[in-house]
Short mmCIF file of C-alpha atoms in Angstrom, two decimals:
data_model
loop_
_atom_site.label_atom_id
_atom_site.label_comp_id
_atom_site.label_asym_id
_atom_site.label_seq_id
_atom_site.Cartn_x
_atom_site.Cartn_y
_atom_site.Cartn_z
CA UNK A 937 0.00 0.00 0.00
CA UNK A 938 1.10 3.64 -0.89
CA UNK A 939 1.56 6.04 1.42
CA UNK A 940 0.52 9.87 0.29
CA UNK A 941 3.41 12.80 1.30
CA UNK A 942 2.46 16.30 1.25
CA UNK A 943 1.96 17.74 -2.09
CA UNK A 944 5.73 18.52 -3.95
CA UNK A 945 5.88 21.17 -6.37
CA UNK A 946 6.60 20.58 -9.93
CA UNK A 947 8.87 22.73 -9.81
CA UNK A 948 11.34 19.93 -7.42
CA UNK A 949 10.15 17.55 -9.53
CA UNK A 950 11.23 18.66 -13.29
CA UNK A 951 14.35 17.90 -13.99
CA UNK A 952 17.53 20.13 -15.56
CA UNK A 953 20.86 19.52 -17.23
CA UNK A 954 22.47 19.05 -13.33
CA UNK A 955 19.90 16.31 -11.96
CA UNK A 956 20.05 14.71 -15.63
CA UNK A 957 23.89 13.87 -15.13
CA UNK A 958 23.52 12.42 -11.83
CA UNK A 959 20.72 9.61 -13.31
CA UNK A 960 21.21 6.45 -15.08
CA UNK A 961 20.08 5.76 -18.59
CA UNK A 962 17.45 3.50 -17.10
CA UNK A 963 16.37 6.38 -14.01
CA UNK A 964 15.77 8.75 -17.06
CA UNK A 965 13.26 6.76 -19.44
CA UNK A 966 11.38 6.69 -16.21
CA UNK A 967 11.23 10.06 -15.70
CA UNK A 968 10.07 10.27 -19.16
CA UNK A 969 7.16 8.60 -18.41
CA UNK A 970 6.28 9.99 -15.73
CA UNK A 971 6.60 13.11 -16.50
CA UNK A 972 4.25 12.01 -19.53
CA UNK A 973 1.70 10.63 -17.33
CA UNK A 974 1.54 13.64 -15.42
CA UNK A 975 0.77 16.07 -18.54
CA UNK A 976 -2.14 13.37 -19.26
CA UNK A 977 -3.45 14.21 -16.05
CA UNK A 978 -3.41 17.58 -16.03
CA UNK A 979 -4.98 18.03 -19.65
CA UNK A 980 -6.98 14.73 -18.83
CA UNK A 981 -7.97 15.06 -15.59
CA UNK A 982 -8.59 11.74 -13.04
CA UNK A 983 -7.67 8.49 -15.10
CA UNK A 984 -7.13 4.88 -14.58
CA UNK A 985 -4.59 2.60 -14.18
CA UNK A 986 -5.40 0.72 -17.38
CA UNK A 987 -6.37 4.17 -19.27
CA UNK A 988 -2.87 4.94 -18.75
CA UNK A 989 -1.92 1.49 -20.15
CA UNK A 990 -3.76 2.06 -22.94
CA UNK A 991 -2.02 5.78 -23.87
CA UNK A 992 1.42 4.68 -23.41
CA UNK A 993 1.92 1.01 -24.42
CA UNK A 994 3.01 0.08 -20.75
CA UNK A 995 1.99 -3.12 -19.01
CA UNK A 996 -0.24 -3.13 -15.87
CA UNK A 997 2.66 -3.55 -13.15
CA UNK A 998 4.68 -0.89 -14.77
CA UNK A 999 1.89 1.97 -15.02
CA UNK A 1000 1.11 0.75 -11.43
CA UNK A 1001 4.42 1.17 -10.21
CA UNK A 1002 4.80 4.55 -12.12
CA UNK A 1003 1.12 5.89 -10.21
CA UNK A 1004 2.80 5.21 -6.82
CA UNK A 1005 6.17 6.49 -7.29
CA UNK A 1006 3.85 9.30 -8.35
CA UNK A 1007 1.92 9.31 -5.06
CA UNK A 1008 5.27 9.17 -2.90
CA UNK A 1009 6.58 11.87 -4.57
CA UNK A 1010 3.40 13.79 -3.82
CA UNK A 1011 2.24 14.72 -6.84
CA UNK A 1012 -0.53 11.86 -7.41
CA UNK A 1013 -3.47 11.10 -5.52
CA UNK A 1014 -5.67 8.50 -5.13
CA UNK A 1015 -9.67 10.08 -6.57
CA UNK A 1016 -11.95 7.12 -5.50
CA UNK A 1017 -13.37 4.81 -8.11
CA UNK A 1018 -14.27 5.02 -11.27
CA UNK A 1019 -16.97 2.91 -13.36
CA UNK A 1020 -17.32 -0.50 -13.47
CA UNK A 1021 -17.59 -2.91 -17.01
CA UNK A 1022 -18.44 -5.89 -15.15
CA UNK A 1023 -15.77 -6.07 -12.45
CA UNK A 1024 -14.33 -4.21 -9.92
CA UNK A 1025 -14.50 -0.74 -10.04
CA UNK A 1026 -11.13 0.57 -10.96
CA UNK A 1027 -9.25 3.44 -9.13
CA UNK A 1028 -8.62 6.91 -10.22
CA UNK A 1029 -5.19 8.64 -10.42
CA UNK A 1030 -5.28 12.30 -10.35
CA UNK A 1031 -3.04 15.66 -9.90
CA UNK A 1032 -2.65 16.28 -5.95
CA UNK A 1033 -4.27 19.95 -5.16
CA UNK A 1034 -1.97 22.67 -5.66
CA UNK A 1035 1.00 20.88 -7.17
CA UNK A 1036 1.85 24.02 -9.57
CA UNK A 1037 0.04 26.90 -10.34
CA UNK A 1038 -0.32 29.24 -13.65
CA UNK A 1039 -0.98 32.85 -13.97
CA UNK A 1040 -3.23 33.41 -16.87
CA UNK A 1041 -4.22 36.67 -18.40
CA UNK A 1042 -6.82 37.26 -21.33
CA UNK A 1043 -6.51 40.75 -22.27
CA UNK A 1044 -9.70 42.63 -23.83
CA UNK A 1045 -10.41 45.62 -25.77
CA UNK A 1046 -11.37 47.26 -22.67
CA UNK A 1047 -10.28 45.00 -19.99
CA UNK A 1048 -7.66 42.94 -19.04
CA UNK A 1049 -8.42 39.79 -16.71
CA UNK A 1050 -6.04 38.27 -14.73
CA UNK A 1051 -6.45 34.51 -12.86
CA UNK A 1052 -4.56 32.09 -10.81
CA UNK A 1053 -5.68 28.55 -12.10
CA UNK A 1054 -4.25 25.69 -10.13
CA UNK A 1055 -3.20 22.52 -11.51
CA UNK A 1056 -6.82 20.65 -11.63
CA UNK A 1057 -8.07 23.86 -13.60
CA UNK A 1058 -9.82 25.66 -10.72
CA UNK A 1059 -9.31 29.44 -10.91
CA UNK A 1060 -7.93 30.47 -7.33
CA UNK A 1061 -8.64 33.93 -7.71
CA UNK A 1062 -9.44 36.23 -10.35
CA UNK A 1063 -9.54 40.06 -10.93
CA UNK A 1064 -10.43 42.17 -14.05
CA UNK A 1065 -9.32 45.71 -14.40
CA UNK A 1066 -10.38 48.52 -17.19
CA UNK A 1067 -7.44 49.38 -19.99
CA UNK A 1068 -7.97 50.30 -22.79
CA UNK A 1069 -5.88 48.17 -25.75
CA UNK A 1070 -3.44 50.16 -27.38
CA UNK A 1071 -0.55 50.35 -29.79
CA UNK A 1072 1.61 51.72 -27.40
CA UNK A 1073 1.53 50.99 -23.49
CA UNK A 1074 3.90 49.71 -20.69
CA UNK A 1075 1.88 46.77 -20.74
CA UNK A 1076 5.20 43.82 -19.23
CA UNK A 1077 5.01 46.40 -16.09
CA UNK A 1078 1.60 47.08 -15.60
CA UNK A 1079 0.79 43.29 -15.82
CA UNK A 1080 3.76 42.48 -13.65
CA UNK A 1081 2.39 44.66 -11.07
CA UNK A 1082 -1.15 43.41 -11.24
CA UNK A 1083 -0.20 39.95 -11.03
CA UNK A 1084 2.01 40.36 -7.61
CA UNK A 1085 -1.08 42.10 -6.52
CA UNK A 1086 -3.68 38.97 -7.48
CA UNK A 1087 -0.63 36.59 -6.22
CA UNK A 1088 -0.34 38.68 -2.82
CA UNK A 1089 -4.46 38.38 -2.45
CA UNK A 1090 -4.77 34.55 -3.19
CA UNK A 1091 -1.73 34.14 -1.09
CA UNK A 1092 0.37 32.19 -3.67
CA UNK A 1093 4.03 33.12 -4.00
CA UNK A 1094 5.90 33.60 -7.49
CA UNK A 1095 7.84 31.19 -6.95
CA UNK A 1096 4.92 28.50 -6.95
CA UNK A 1097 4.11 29.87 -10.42
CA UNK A 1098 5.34 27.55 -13.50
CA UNK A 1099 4.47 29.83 -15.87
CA UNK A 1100 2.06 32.81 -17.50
CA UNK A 1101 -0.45 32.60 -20.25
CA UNK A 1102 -1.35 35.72 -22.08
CA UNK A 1103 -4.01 35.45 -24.56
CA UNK A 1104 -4.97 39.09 -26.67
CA UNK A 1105 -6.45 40.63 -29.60
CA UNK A 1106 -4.24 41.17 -32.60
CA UNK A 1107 -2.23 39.38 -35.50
CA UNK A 1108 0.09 37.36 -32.69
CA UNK A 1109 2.37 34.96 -33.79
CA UNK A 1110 3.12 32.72 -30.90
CA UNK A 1111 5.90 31.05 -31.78
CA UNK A 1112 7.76 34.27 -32.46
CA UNK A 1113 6.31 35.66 -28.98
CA UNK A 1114 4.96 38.96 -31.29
CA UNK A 1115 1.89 40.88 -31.80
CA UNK A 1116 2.04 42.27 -34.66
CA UNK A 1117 -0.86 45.27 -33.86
CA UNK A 1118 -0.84 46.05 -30.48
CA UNK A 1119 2.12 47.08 -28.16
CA UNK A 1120 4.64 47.68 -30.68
CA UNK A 1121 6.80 50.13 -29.27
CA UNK A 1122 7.54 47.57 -26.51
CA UNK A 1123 8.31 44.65 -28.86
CA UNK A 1124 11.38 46.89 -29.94
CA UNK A 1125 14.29 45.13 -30.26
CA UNK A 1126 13.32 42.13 -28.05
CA UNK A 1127 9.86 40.42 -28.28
CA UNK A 1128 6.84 40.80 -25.84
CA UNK A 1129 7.45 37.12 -25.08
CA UNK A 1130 11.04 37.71 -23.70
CA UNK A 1131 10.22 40.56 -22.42
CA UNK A 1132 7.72 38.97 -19.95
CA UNK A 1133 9.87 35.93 -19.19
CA UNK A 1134 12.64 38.20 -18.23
CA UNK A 1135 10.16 40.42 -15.92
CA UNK A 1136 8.64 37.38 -14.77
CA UNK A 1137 11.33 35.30 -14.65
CA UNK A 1138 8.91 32.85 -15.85
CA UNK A 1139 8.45 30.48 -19.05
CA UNK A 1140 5.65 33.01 -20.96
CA UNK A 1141 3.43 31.93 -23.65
CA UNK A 1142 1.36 34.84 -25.98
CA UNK A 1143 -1.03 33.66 -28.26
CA UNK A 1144 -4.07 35.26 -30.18
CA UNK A 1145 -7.42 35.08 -27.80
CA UNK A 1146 -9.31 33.26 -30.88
CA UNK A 1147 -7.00 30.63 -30.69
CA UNK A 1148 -6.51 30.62 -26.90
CA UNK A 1149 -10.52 29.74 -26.60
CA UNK A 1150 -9.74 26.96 -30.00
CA UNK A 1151 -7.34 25.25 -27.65
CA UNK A 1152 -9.39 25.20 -24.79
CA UNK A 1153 -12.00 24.03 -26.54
CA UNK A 1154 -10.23 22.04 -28.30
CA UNK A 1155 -8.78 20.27 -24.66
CA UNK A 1156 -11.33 20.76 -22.25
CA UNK A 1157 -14.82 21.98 -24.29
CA UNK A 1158 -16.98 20.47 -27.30
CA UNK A 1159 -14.33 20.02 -29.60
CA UNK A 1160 -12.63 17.58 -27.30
CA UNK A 1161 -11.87 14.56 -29.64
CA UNK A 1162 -13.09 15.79 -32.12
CA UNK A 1163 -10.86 15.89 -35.77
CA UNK A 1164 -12.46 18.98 -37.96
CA UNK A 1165 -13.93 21.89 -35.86
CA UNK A 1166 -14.41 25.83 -36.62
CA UNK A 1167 -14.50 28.06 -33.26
CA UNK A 1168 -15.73 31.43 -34.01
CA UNK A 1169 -15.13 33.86 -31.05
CA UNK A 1170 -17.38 36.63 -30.77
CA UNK A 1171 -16.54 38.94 -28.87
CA UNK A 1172 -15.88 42.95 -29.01
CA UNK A 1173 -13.95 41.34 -32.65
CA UNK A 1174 -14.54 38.26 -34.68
CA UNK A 1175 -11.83 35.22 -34.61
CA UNK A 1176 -11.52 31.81 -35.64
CA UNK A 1177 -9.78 29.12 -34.37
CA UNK A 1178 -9.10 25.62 -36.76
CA UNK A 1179 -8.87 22.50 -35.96
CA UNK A 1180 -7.98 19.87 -38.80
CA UNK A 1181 -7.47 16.47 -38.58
CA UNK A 1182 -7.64 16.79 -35.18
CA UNK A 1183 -4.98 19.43 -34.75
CA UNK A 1184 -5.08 23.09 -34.35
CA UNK A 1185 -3.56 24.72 -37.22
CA UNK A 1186 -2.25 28.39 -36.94
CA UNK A 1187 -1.27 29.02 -40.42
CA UNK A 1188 2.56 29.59 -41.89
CA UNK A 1189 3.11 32.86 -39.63
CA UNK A 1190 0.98 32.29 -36.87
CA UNK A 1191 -2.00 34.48 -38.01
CA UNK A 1192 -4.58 31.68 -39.71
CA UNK A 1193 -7.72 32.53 -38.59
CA UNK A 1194 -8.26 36.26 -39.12
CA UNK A 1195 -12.14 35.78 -40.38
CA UNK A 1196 -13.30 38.98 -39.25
CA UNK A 1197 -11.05 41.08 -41.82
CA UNK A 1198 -12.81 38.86 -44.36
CA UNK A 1199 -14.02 41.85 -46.78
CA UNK A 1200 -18.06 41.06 -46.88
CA UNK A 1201 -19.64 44.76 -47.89
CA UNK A 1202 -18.18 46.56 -50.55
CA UNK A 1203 -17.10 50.40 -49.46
CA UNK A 1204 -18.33 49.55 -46.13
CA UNK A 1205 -17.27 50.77 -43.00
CA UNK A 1206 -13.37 51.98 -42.45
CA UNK A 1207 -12.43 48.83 -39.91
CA UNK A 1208 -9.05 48.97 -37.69
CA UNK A 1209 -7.21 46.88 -39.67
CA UNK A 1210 -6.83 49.66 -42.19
CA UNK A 1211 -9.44 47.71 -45.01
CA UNK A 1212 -13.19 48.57 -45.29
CA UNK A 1213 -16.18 46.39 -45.14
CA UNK A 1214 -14.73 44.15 -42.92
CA UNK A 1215 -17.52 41.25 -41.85
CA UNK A 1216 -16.25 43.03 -37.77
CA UNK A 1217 -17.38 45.93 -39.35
CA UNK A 1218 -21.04 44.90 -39.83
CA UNK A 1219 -21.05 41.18 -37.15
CA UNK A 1220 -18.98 41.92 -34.47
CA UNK A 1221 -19.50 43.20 -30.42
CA UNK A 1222 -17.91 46.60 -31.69
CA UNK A 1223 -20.75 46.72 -34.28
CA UNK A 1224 -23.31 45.14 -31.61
CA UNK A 1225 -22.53 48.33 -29.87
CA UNK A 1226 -22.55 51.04 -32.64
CA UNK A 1227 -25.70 49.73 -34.37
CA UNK A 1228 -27.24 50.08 -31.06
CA UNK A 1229 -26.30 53.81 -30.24
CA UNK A 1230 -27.71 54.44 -33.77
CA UNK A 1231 -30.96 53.53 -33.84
CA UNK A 1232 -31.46 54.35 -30.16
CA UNK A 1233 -30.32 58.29 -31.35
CA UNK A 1234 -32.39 57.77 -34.27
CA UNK A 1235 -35.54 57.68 -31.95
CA UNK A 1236 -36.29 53.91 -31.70
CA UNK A 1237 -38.25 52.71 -28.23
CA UNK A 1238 -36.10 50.75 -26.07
CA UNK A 1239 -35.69 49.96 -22.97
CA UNK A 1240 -32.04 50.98 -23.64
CA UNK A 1241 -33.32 54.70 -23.74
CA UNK A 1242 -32.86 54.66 -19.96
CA UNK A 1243 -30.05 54.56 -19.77
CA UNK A 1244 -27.73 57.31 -18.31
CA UNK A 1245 -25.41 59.17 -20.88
CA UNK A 1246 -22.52 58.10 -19.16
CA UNK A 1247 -23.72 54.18 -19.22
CA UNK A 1248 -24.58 54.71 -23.06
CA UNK A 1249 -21.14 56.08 -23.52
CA UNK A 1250 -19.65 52.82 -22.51
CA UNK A 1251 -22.58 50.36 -23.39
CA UNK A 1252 -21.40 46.75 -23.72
CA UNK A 1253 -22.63 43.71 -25.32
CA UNK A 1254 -23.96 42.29 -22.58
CA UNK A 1255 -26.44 45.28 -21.79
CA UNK A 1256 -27.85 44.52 -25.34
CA UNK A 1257 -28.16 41.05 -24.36
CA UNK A 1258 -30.00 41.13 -21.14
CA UNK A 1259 -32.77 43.40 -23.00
CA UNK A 1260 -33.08 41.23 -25.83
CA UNK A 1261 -33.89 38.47 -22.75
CA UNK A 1262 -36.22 41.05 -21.75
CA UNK A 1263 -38.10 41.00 -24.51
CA UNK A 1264 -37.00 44.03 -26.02
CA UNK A 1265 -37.73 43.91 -29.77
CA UNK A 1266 -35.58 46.88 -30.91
CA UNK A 1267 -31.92 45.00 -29.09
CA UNK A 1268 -33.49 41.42 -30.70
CA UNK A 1269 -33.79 43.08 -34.25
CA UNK A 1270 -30.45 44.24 -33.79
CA UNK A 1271 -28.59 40.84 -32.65
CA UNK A 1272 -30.46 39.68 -35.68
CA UNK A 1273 -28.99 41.49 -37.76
CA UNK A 1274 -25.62 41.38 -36.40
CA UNK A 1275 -26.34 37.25 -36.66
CA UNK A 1276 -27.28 37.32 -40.28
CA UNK A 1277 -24.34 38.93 -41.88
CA UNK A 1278 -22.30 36.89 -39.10
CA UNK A 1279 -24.14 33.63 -40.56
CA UNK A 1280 -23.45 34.76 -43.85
CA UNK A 1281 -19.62 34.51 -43.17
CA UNK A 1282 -19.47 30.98 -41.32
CA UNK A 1283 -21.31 29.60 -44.10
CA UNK A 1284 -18.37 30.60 -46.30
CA UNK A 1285 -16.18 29.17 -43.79
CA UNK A 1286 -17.99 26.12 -43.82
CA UNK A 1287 -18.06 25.67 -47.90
CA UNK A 1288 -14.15 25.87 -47.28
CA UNK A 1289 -13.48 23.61 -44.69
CA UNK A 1290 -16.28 21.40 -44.46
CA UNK A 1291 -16.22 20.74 -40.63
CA UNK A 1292 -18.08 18.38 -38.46
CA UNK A 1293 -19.08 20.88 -35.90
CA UNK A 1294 -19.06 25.00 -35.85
CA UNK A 1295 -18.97 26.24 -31.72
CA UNK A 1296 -19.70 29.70 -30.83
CA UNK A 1297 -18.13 31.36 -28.25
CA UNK A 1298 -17.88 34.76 -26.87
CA UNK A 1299 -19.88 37.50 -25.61
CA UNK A 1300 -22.37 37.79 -28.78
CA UNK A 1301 -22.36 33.70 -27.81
CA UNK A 1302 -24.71 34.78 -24.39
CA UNK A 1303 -27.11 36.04 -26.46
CA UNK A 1304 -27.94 32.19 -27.59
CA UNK A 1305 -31.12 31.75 -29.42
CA UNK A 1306 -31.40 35.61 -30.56
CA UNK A 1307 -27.94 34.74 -32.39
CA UNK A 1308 -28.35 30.93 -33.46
CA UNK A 1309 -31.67 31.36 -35.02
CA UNK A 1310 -30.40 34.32 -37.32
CA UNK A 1311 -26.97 32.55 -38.05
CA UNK A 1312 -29.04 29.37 -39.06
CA UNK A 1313 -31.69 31.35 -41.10
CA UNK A 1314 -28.63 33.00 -42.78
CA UNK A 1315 -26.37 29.51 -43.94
CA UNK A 1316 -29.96 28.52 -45.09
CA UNK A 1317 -30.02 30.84 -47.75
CA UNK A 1318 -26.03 30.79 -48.42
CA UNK A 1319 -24.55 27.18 -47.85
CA UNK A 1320 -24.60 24.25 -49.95
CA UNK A 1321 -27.52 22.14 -48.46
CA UNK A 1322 -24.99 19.17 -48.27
CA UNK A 1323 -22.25 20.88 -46.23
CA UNK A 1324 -24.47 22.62 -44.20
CA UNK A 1325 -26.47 19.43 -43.17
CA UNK A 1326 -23.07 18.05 -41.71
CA UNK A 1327 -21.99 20.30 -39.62
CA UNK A 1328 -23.68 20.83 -35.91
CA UNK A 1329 -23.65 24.43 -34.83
CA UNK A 1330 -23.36 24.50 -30.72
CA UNK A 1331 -22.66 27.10 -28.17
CA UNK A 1332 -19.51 26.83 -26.02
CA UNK A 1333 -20.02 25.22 -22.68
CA UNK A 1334 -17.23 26.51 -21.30
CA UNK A 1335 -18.34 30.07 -20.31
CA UNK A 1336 -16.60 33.67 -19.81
CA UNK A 1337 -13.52 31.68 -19.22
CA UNK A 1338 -12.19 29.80 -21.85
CA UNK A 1339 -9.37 32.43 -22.89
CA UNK A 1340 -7.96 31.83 -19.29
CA UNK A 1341 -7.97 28.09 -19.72
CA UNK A 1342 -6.44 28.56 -23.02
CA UNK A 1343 -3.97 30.18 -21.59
CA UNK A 1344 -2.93 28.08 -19.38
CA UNK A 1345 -2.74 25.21 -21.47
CA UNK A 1346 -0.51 26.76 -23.91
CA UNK A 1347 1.92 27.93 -21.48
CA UNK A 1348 2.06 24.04 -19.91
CA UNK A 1349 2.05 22.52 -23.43
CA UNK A 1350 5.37 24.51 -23.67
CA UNK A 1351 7.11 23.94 -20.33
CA UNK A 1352 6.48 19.98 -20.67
CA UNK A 1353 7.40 20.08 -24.58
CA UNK A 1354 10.53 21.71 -23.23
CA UNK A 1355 11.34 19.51 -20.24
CA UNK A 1356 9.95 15.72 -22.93
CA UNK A 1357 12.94 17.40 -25.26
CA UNK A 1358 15.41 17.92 -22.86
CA UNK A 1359 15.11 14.07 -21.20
CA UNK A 1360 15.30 12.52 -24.35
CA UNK A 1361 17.82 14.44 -25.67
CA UNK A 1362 20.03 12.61 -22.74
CA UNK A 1363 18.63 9.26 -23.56
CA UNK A 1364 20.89 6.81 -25.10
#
């Protein structure tokens, strides 16, 4: 029988050039695999004995002896039983409670939010505060200081931190740790990404937040297991994440994916991006939002007219939303409209890549059945009946959060990609 020690952090447990030296050949392919079985935890959550058979081609004994090296070393735990198929019911293996934690930040048009998510994906503590995205800001301080603040209130130290997540806005090309549209002046000469791990001294992942809610979708959400799925975001702008053969694909540089600078309206609107009649021009949160003020000041009845000036200055999408659920018919006919040119687009998206499923996620997501039914009504008239029959359209189930999930992932993907590459790199 095993015998649980208090939890060890990863951080003791990973291994570096130093510890390598002093193992054996042998001491060092086990490692590997447990270091493997502990990444299928953490993006798997509580598993079996013969799961982990299964995944890695080990015999019964061996996984067995792996789990409760695990559990001495106080990382695994013991997470009752688990269903039967005739016999006994089989015990669960899962992450001990606080064995590492991230720091992951989605930042907004408007607002940056900032969470500390602990190993078993339950966000410790979380804080959102209003800024404004720009091209130029001292954005590697102002998150440095906001995290020791968060970090000081949940009462984690730094130093129990693997790593930090950032997911934002903007052409961002994660491998070279850019963004390519915001925060330029402080991606001069070094990138954002270095510029955070040195501030943090910290392994730092950036990626685009379209592709930050693909992958956790893609881990944790509807698209788990699943080989050819389209995530539109739809938030304050329109993204798209793409997963392929049952990987996400990010294109040649990093940017696949930029569907809402798809021109849809010719001489339309002047968009950010520099091009006009951009489908975020006409189907996005931003156009949610100005569509609104519009008819509101062009004397339509709405329960929106109450508002104060100052709370029309800064209306959101979510306002819009909770008076459509109200019943009011002037914020529905707008989300309709907003979901017909936005169904317009996915249907072209769909004639393209032919996907089993479509998920919507996002702000303009909240708004459900006043977006779905327009979006439907929409691929109706402009997809193929025979693609369109084939794909499911669902809402995410993984709520406001699934840019901070996201961002976690991708920093973890990175640190155990790192740590797989240096043990076999030893490994004669």
């Amino acid at each position: 029988m095993t015998t649980q020690t208090m939890p060890t952090d990863l951080h003791d447990f990973f291994i570096d050039e130093k510890k390598l030296s002093k193992i054996n050949n042998v001491e060092r392919k086990k490692f590997l695999q447990k270091l493997k079985i502990i990444k299928h935890l953490f993006l798997n959550g509580e598993t079996s004995n013969a799961e982990v058979c299964q995944r890695f081609n080990v015999s019964l004994p061996t996984s067995m002896a792996l789990l409760n090296q695990l559990i001495e070393e106080g990382i695994v735990i013991k997470k009752g039983r688990g269903k039967s198929e005739g016999g006994r019911k089989p015990d669960l293996y899962g992450l001990i409670e606080n064995s590492f934690f991230v720091v992951s930040i989605h930042i907004e048009r408007f607002r940056i939010k900032l969470a500390i998510i602990d190993n078993n994906h339950t966000i410790l503590h979380e804080k959102s505060w209003p800024s404004e995205i720009s091209s130029d800001s001292n954005i590697v301080d102002l998150l440095f200081e906001w995290t020791q603040e968060l970090l000081k209130e949940a009462k984690v130290k730094l130093d129990q931190v693997m790593g930090v997540g950032i997911s934002m806005p903007g052409l961002v090309s994660a491998e070279a740790g850019k963004n390519f549209t915001y925060y330029l002046s402080e991606q001069e000469p070094e990138s954002l990404k270095l510029k955070f791990e040195k501030k943090f001294k910290k392994p730092v992942a950036i990626l685009n937040d379209a592709k930050s809610a693909c992958l956790a979708e893609f881990r944790f959400g509807t698209a788990k297991n699943k080989n050819n799925v389209l995530v539109i975001s739809m938030d304050w702008g329109i993204g798209l994440g793409i997963i392929m053969g049952g990987r996400m694909h990010s294109g040649e540089s990093g940017f696949a994916g930029e569907f809402g600078h798809i021109p849809m309206t010719e001489d339309g609107l002047l968009c950010h991006c520099g091009k006009r009649g951009c489908l975020e021009t006409e189907a996005s949160g931003l156009a949610l939002v100005r569509k609104t003020k519009e008819g509101l000041k062009a004397g339509q009845t709405s329960v929106l007219n109450n508002l104060k000036k100052e709370e029309l200055e800064k209306l959101e999408p979510e306002t819009i939303i909770d008076a459509a659920n109200r019943g009011d018919q002037f914020a529905i006919n707008v989300l309709s409209e907003i979901g017909i040119k936005l169904g317009k687009g996915i249907a072209i998206l769909i004639q393209i890549f032919n996907p089993e499923l479509v998920i919507l996620e996002g702000k303009i997501a909240e708004a459900k059945q006043f977006i779905t039914t327009p979006i439907q009504q929409s691929m109706n008239t402009y997809c193929m009946m025979q693609l369109k029959e084939r794909t499911k359209i669902e809402l995410s189930t993984l709520g406001a959060n699934s840019n901070l999930y996201g961002g976690t992932i991708a920093v973890m993907d990175d640190i155990f990609k790192d740590q797989v590459s240096l043990v076999k790199s030893h490994i004669s």
